Short mmCIF file of C-alpha atoms in Angstrom, two decimals:
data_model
loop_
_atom_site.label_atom_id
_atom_site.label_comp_id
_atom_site.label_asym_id
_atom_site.label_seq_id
_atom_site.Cartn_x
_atom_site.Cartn_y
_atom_site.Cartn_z
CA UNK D 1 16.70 -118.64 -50.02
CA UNK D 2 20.02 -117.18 -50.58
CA UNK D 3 23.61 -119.15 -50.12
CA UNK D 4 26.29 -117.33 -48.92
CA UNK D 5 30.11 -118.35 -49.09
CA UNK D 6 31.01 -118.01 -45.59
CA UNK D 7 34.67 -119.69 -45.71
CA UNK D 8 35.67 -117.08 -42.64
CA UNK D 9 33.83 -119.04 -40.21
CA UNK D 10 35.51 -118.62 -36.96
CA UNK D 11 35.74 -120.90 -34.10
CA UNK D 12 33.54 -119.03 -31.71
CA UNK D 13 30.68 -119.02 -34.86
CA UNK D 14 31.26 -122.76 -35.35
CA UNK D 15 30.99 -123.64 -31.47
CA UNK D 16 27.90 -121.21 -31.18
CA UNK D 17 26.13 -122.63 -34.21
CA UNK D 18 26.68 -125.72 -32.64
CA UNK D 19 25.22 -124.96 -28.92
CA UNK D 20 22.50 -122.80 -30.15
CA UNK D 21 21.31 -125.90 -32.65
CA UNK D 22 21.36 -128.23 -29.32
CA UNK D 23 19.62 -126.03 -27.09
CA UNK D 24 15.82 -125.25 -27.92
CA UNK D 25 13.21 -125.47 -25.64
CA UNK D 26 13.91 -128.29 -24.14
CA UNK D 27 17.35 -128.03 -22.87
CA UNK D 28 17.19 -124.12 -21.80
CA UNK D 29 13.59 -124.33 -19.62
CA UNK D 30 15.65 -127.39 -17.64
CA UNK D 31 13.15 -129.52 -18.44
CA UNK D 32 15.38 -132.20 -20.65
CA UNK D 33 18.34 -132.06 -17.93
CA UNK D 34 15.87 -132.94 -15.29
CA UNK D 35 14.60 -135.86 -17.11
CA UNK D 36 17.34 -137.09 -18.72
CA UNK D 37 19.95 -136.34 -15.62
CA UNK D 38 18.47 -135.11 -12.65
CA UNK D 39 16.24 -137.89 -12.22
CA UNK D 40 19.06 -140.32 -11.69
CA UNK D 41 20.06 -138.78 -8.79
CA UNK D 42 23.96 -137.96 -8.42
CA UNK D 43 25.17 -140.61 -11.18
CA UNK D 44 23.38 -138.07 -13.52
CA UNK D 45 26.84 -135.89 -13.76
CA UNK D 46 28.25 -138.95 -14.63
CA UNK D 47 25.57 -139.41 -17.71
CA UNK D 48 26.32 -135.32 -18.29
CA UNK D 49 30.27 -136.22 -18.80
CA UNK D 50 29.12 -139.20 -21.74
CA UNK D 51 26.83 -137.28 -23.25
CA UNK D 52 29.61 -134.46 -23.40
CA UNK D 53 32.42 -136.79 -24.93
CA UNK D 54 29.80 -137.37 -27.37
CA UNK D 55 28.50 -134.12 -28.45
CA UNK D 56 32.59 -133.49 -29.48
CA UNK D 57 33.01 -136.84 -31.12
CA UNK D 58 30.61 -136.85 -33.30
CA UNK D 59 30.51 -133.04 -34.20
CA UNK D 60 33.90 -133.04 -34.72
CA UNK D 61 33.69 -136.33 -36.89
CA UNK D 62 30.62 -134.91 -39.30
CA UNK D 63 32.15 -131.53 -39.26
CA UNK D 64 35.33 -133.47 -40.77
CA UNK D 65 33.47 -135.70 -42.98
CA UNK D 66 31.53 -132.96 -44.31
CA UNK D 67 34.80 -130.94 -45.56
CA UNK D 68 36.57 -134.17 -47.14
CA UNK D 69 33.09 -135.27 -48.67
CA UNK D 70 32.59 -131.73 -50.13
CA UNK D 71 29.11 -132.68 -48.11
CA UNK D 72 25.71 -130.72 -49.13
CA UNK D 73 23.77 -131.72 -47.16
CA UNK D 74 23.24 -134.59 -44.04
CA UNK D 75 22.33 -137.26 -46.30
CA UNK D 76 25.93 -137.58 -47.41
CA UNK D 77 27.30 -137.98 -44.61
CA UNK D 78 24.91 -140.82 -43.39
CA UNK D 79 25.17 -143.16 -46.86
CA UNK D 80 28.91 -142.74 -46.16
CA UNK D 81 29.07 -143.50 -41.96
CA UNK D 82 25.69 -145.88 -42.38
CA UNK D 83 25.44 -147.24 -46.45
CA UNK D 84 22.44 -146.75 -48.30
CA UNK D 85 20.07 -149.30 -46.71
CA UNK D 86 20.52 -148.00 -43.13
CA UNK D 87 21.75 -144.35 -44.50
CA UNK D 88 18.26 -143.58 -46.04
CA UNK D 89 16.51 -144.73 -42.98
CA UNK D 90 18.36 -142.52 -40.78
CA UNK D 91 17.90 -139.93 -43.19
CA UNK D 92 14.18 -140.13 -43.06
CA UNK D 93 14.14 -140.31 -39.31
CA UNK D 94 16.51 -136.66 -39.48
CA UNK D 95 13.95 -135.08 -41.89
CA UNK D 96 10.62 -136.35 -40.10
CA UNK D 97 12.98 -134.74 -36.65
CA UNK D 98 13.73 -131.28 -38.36
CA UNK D 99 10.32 -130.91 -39.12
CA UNK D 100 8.76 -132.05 -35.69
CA UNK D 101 11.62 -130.18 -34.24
CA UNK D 102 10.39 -126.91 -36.19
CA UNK D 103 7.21 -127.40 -34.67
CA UNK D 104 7.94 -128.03 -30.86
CA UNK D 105 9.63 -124.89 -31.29
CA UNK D 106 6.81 -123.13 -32.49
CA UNK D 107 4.32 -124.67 -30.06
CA UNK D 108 7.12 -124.10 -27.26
CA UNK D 109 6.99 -120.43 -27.99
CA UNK D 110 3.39 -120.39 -27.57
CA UNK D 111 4.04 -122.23 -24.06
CA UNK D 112 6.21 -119.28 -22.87
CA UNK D 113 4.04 -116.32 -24.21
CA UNK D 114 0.66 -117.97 -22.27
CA UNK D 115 2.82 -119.53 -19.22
CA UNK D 116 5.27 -116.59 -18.47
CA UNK D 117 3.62 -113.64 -19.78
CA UNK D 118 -0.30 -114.48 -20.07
CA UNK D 119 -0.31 -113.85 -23.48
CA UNK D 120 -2.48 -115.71 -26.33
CA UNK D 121 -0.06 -118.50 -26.86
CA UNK D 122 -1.22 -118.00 -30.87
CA UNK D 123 1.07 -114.81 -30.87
CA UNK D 124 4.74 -116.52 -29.59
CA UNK D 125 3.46 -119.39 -32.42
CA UNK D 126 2.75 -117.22 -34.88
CA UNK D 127 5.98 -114.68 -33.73
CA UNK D 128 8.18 -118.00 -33.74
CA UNK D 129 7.43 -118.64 -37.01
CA UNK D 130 7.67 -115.55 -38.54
CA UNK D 131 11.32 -115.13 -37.08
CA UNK D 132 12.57 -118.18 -38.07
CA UNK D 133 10.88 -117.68 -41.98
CA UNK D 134 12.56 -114.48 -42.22
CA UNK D 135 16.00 -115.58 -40.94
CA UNK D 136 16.08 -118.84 -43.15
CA UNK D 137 15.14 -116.27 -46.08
CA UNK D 138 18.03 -114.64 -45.55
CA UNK D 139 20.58 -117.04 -46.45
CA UNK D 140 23.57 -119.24 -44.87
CA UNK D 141 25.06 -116.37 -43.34
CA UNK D 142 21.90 -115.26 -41.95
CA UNK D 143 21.22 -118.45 -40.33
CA UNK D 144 24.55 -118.59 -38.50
CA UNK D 145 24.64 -115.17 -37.55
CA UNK D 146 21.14 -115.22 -35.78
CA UNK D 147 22.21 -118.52 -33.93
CA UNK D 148 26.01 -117.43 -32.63
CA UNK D 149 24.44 -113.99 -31.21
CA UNK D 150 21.83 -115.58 -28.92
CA UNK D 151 24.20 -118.36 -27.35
CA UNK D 152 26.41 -116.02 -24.95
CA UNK D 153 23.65 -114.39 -23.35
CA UNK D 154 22.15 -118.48 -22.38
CA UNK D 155 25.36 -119.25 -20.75
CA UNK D 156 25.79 -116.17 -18.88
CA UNK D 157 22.22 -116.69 -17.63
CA UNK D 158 22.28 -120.56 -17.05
CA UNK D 159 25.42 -119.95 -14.84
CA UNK D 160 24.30 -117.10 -13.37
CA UNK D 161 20.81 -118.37 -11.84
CA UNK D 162 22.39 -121.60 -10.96
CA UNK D 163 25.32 -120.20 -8.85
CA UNK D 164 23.15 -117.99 -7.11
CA UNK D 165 20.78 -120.98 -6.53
CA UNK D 166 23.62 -122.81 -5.01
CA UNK D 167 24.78 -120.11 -2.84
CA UNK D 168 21.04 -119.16 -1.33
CA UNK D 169 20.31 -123.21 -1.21
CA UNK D 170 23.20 -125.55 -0.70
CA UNK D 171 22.15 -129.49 -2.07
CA UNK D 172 20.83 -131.79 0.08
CA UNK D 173 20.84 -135.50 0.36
CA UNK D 174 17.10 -135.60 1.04
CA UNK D 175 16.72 -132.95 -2.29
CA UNK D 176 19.00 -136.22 -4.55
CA UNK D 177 16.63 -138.57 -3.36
CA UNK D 178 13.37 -137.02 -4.96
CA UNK D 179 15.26 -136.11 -7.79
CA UNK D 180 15.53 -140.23 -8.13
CA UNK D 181 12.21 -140.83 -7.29
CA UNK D 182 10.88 -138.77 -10.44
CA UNK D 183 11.00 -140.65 -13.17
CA UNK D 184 13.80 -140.38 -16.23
CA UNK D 185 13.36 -140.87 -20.17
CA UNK D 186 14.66 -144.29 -20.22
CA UNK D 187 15.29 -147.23 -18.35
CA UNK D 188 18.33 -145.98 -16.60
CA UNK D 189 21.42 -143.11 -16.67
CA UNK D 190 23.84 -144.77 -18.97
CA UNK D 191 20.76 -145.28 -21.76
CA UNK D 192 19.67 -142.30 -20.59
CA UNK D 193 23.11 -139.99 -21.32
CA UNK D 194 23.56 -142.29 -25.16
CA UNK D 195 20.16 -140.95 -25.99
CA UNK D 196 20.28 -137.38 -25.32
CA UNK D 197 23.51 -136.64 -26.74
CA UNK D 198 21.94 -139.19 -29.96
CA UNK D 199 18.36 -137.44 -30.90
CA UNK D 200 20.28 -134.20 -30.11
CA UNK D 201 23.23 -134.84 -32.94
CA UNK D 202 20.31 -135.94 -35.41
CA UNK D 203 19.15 -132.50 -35.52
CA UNK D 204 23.03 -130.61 -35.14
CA UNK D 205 24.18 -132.99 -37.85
CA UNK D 206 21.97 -131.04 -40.30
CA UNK D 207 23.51 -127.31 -39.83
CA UNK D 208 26.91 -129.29 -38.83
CA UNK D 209 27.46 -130.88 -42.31
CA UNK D 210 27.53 -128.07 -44.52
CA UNK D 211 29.85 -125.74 -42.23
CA UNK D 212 32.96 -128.88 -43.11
CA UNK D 213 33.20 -127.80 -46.36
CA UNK D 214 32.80 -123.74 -45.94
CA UNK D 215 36.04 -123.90 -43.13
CA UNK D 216 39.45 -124.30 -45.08
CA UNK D 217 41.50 -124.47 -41.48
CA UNK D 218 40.60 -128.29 -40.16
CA UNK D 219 41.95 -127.18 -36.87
CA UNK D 220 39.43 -124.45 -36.55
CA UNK D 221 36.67 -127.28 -37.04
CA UNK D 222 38.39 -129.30 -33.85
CA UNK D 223 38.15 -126.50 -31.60
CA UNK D 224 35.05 -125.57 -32.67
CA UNK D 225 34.03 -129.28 -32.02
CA UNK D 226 35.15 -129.16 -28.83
CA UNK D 227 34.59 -125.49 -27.55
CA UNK D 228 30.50 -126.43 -28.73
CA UNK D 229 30.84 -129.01 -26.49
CA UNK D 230 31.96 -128.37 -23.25
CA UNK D 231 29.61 -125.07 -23.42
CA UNK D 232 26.86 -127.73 -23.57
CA UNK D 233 28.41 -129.94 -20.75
CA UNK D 234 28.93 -126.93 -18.62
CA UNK D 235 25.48 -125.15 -19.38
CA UNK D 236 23.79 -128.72 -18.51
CA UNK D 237 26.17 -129.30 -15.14
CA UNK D 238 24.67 -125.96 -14.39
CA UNK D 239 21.75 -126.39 -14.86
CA UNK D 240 21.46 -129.94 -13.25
CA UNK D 241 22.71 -128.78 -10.04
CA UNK D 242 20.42 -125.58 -10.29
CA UNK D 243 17.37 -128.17 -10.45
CA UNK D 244 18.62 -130.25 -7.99
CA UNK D 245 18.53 -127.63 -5.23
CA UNK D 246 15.16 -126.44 -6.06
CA UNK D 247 13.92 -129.73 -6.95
CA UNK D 248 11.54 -130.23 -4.75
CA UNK D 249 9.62 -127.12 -5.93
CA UNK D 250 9.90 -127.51 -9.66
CA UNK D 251 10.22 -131.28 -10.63
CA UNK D 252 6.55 -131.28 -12.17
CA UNK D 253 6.59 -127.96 -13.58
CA UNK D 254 6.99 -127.50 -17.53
CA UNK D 255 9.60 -124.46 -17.50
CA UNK D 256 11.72 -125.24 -14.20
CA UNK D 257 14.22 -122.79 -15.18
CA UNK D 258 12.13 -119.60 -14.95
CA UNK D 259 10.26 -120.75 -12.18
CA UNK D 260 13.77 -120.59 -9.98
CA UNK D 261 14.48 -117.56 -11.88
CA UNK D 262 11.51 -116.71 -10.35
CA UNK D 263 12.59 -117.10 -6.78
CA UNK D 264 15.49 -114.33 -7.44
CA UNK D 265 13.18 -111.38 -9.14
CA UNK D 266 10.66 -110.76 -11.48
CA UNK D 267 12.77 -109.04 -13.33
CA UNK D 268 15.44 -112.19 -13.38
CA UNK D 269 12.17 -114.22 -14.49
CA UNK D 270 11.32 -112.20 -17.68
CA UNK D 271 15.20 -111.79 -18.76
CA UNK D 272 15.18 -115.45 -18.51
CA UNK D 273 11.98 -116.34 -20.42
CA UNK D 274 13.14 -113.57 -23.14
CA UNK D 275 16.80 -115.81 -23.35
CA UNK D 276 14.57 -118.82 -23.49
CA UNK D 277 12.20 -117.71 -26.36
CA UNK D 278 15.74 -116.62 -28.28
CA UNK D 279 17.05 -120.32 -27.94
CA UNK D 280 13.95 -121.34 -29.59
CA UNK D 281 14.32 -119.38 -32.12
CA UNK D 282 17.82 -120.53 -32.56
CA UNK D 283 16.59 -123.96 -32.46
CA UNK D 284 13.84 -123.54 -35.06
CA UNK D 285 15.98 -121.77 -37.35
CA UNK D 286 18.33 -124.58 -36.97
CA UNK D 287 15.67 -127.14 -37.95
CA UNK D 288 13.92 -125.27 -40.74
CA UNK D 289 17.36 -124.58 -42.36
CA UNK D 290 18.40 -128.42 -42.24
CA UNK D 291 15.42 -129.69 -43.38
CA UNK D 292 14.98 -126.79 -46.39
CA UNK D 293 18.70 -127.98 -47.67
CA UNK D 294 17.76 -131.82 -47.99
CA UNK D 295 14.13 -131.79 -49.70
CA UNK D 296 14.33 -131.87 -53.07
CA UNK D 297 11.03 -130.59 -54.60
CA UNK D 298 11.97 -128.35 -57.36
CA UNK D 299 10.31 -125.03 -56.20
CA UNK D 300 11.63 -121.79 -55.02
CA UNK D 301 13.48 -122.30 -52.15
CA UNK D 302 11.67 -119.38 -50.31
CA UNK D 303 8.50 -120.70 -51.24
CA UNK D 304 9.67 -123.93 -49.64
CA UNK D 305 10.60 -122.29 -46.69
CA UNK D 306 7.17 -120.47 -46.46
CA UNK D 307 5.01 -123.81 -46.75
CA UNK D 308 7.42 -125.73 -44.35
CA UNK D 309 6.56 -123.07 -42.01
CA UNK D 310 2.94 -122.55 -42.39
CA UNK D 311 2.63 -126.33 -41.98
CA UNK D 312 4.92 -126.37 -39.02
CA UNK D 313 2.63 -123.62 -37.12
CA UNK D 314 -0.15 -125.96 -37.85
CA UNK D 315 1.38 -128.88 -36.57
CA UNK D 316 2.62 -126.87 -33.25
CA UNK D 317 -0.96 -126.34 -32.26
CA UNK D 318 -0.58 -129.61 -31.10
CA UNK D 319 1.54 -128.35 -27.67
CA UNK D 320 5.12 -128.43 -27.06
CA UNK D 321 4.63 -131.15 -24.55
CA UNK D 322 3.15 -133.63 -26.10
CA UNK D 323 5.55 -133.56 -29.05
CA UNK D 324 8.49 -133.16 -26.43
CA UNK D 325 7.67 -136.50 -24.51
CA UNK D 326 7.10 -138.92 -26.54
CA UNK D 327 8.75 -137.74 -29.76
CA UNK D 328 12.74 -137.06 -28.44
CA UNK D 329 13.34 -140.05 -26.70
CA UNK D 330 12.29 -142.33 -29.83
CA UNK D 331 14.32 -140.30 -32.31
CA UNK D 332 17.25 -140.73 -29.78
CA UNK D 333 17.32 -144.70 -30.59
CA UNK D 334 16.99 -144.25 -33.87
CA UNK D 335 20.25 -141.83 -33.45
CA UNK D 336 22.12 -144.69 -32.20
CA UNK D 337 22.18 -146.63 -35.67
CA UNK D 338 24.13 -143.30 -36.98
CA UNK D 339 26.41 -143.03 -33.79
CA UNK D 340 27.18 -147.12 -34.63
CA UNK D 341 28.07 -145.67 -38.22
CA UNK D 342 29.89 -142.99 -36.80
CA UNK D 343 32.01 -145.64 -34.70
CA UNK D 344 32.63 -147.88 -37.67
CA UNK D 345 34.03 -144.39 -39.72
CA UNK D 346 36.45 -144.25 -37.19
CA UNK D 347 37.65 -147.80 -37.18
CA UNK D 348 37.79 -148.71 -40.94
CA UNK D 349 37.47 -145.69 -42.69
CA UNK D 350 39.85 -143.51 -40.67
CA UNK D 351 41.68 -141.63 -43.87
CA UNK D 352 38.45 -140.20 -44.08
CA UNK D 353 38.06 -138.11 -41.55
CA UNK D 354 42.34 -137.44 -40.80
#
């Protein structure tokens, strides 16, 4: 696998690599907002505005500890914020993530191939994986490039299909209270918006950390911090109130999101699944090329990159699902002993990040 000095990153590339790391299958089919958000009824926007604060903190505090480290990889950075006892243990939990992450992608594609377009869900696995080899192949520059392309055309559509949503099919109180009655992740919004924002930063922190050192501006990395995030925040308000006017026709479905692109045209349902399968891909690539940078087996990188995948596609036979339910919300509290290390940077070791 190549390396490529990229010390030109812009802000837009940083933000994008940032949002298209975060978003996978999960967050663009709606299905992650609704569970996470929507199903604490209205106090969910306040759970979307944590989360938010969040996603800049922390990116913007990794991004900065990875340029004054000289960071390589994600392990760094978590035996500096977390020391080594409680540094390698989050570091295992971030490589078991990036792989399982690699494979809900794959097994996601599959879902969209055989739920959107009644094709052998074996092709979008086996096209999933494929894509993201290749990419990862290709180098640093590769990797960022594919992610920062597919971003724009998510938030266009997010915000698109939502406002017309709300224009056709105004909220209604009775539509808040079965979005309450559904069930969330955890045991209530505030755990709820700490735990999204935390398994989601385990994976970013991997294709976060090595962009600190390639940036010689540190403003650039601020505003890339904080442009990445409020896309997120915005794309998830969007989406939250586009569920919650069409909740009571999509709240047990597994892709909500195409389903109400559904109700505007067919042709509004494949754009959307084809932006969907792209954020996957982002995702993926995102997780293979984090995970590739910390193992150390002395091999050829690309030969690493071709077994992590093969075993990935085997692993995604499993479903996208399954691996989506019960495997997120765990990671997310193991996240929180990294966000407490994060916290503690900020208080004692503050030079460090200035």
């Amino acid at each position: 696998m190549k390396t490529t000095n990229t010390s030109s990153f812009s802000i837009f590339t940083i933000a994008s690599a940032y949002i298209g790391t975060v978003v996978g299958a999960g967050f663009a089919s709606g299905q992650e907002v609704l569970r996470f958000f929507n199903a604490y009824g209205i106090i969910g926007i306040l759970g979307i505005a944590i989360s938010t604060f969040l996603f800049f903190f922390v990116a913007y505090t990794v991004l900065m500890l990875g340029r004054n480290l000289k960071a390589k990889s994600h392990v760094d950075i978590v035996l500096y914020t977390n020391g080594d006892v409680c540094g390698s243990f989050i570091d295992v939990i971030i490589i078991i993530f990036l792989f399982a992450g690699l494979s809900a992608m794959i097994a996601g594609a599959g879902a969209i191939f055989k739920e959107q377009f009644s094709i052998s869900p074996i092709l979008g696995t086996l096209a999933m994986a494929l894509l993201t080899l290749f990419t990862v192949i290709t180098g640093t520059k590769g990797v960022y490039n594919a992610i920062s392309y597919v971003v724009p055309f998510l938030i266009v559509s997010v915000l698109f299909i939502s406002i017309y949503s709300l224009l056709n099919n105004p909220i209604t109180n009775s539509e808040i209270q079965i979005a309450s009655d559904i069930g969330g992740a955890t045991p209530n919004w505030l755990v709820s918006s700490i735990n999204y924002a935390s398994y989601n930063l385990v994976v970013a922190i991997a294709v976060l950390t090595p962009m600190g050192p390639l940036a010689k501006d540190k403003k650039k990395l601020f505003w890339g911090a904080l442009l990445g995030a409020l896309g997120l925040g915005i794309c998830m308000v969007a989406i939250y109130f586009c569920l919650m006017t069409n909740i009571t026709s999509i709240y047990d479905m597994e892709v909500p999101m195409i389903e109400i692109a559904r109700k505007i045209s067919p042709v509004a349902k494949v754009l959307f699944a084809i932006v969907l399968f792209a954020e996957v891909y982002t995702t993926a690539v995102g997780n293979l090329y984090g995970f590739i940078r910390r193992i150390p087996f002395r091999i050829s990188k690309t030969y690493l990159v071709i077994i992590t995948t093969l075993l990935a596609f085997i692993v995604g036979q499993l479903g996208f699902s399954n691996m989506v339910r019960y495997l997120y919300p765990v990671v997310g509290y193991g996240g929180l002993i990294f966000l407490a290390g994060i916290i503690y940077v900020w208080i004692a070791k503050r030079k460090s990040i200035v």
